[in-house]
Amino acid sequence: MSQKIRIAIQKSGRLNEESLQLLKDCGVSIDNGKDQLKATARNFPLEVLYLRNGDIPQYLRDGVVDIAILGENTLIEKGKDLPILERLGFSKCKVSLAIPKGQKYDSVKDLEGKRIATSYPNTVKEYLASKGVTADLHIINGSVEIAPSIGLADAICDIVSSGSTLFKNNLKEVEQMLTSEAVLTVSPSITEQRQQILNTLKFRMESVLKGRNFKYVLLNIRNEKLDKIIDILPGMKSPTVLPLAESGWSSVHSVVDKNKFWDIIEELKAEGAEGILVCPIEKMVS
C-alpha cells in the first residue's frame, strides 16, 4: 500500500497513552520523539497526528486526518455529524453538572437562570432545553472547577472521572448528563484506498478489544460432573474437554466474559472444579 492512513490522537494525557497502547497491541510500531506533533508507523501504513481533542472533529471534516480516537463527549459536543465506528472501552468518564457543596439542590429546575461555567456549551444547552431550563452559560477552556469559588458562576459542567477534582474544589455532582469513553471515528472524505487500510486496522482493534473482554479458563473436573460444568461455561461454541492421565478426570478449557468472571468461578468451585487456571487473552480473532 503506497498511501498512509492519517489518525488523530489527543496530544497528551490518559487518552493519548491508552490510544497509543491500543495501536501497539494491534502490532503498530510508532516512532515517538519528544514533543513531536507527527509520527509515522514503522510497520503499518499509518501516520499519527497529535492534536487538541476539541480540534479533531474539524480536522476530520476538512479531510486533514482520515480517522481519530477521541472522547465520545467531544464528539457529542463538536462532532455529532461524525460516526462512531468502534467503542474502545477506555478513558471512561461522565459529563456532569456540579454546584458548591453547601448549596441546596432538589432538581435541575434549581439551575433556572443560574450562571454555569463549562467547556461543553452545546451539551449543556441541549440537556437543559430537554428539561425546560434556561441558564446563562460562561464558556471557559480550562479549569472550570474554580469558577464558583471566584464568583464567576453558580454551577459548572465538566468531565468527572473519580470525582476527586470536584471534592478538592468543594463541589458536588448533581446531574449526570452523559457517559463517555474513547471512540474511533472517520472522516466523511476518506478515500477508498485509505478505507481499505482502515478496515485492516479496525479488524485488529476488534480482535484486541474482544480479547480484553474475556479470560481463558482451564480446570480439572471428575467426569461425573462434566455435564454440570459444561452448562456453566459458555465458551465460544462449547468448552474444550480433554481426558487427563488420571482415570475418571477431564480438563475443561473455555473463555469467560470478564464481567461475569467471578460469579462463574464461584459456580465452578461449588460443582467441584479443581486446579482452576485463569489466563489473559491477548487477542481474539473471529
Short mmCIF file of N, CA and C in Angstrom, two decimals, residues 4 21 27 39 42 49 52 58 73 76 102 109 184 210 220 278:
data_model
loop_
_atom_site.label_atom_id
_atom_site.label_comp_id
_atom_site.label_asym_id
_atom_site.label_seq_id
_atom_site.Cartn_x
_atom_site.Cartn_y
_atom_site.Cartn_z
N LYS A 4 -0.71 6.22 3.12
CA LYS A 4 -0.80 6.02 4.57
C LYS A 4 -2.13 6.60 5.05
N GLN A 21 -1.33 2.75 23.28
CA GLN A 21 -1.23 1.37 23.73
C GLN A 21 -2.10 0.45 22.87
N GLY A 27 -0.20 -4.28 16.94
CA GLY A 27 1.02 -4.59 16.17
C GLY A 27 1.56 -3.41 15.39
N ALA A 39 4.03 11.55 13.78
CA ALA A 39 4.90 10.38 13.83
C ALA A 39 4.40 9.35 12.82
N ARG A 42 6.34 2.29 11.77
CA ARG A 42 7.41 1.59 11.06
C ARG A 42 6.90 0.43 10.22
N LEU A 49 -1.11 12.04 13.97
CA LEU A 49 -1.06 13.48 14.23
C LEU A 49 -1.57 13.70 15.65
N ARG A 52 -5.10 18.80 19.60
CA ARG A 52 -6.01 19.12 20.71
C ARG A 52 -7.33 18.40 20.47
N GLN A 58 -13.10 19.00 13.52
CA GLN A 58 -12.97 19.84 12.33
C GLN A 58 -11.89 19.31 11.38
N ASN A 73 -17.48 12.29 24.46
CA ASN A 73 -18.01 13.58 24.92
C ASN A 73 -17.65 14.71 23.96
N ILE A 76 -19.87 14.33 20.89
CA ILE A 76 -21.22 14.82 21.16
C ILE A 76 -21.26 16.35 21.14
N GLY A 102 -22.30 23.27 49.85
CA GLY A 102 -23.27 23.77 50.82
C GLY A 102 -24.58 24.24 50.22
N LYS A 109 -34.35 21.99 37.93
CA LYS A 109 -35.08 23.26 37.88
C LYS A 109 -34.40 24.34 38.74
N LEU A 184 -13.62 5.39 18.10
CA LEU A 184 -12.96 5.54 16.81
C LEU A 184 -13.97 6.14 15.84
N LYS A 210 -11.82 -7.47 21.89
CA LYS A 210 -12.55 -8.67 22.28
C LYS A 210 -11.73 -9.49 23.27
N ASN A 220 -9.81 -28.70 36.13
CA ASN A 220 -9.94 -30.16 36.17
C ASN A 220 -11.24 -30.52 36.90
N VAL A 278 -6.49 -19.28 35.34
CA VAL A 278 -7.07 -18.18 34.57
C VAL A 278 -5.96 -17.42 33.85
#
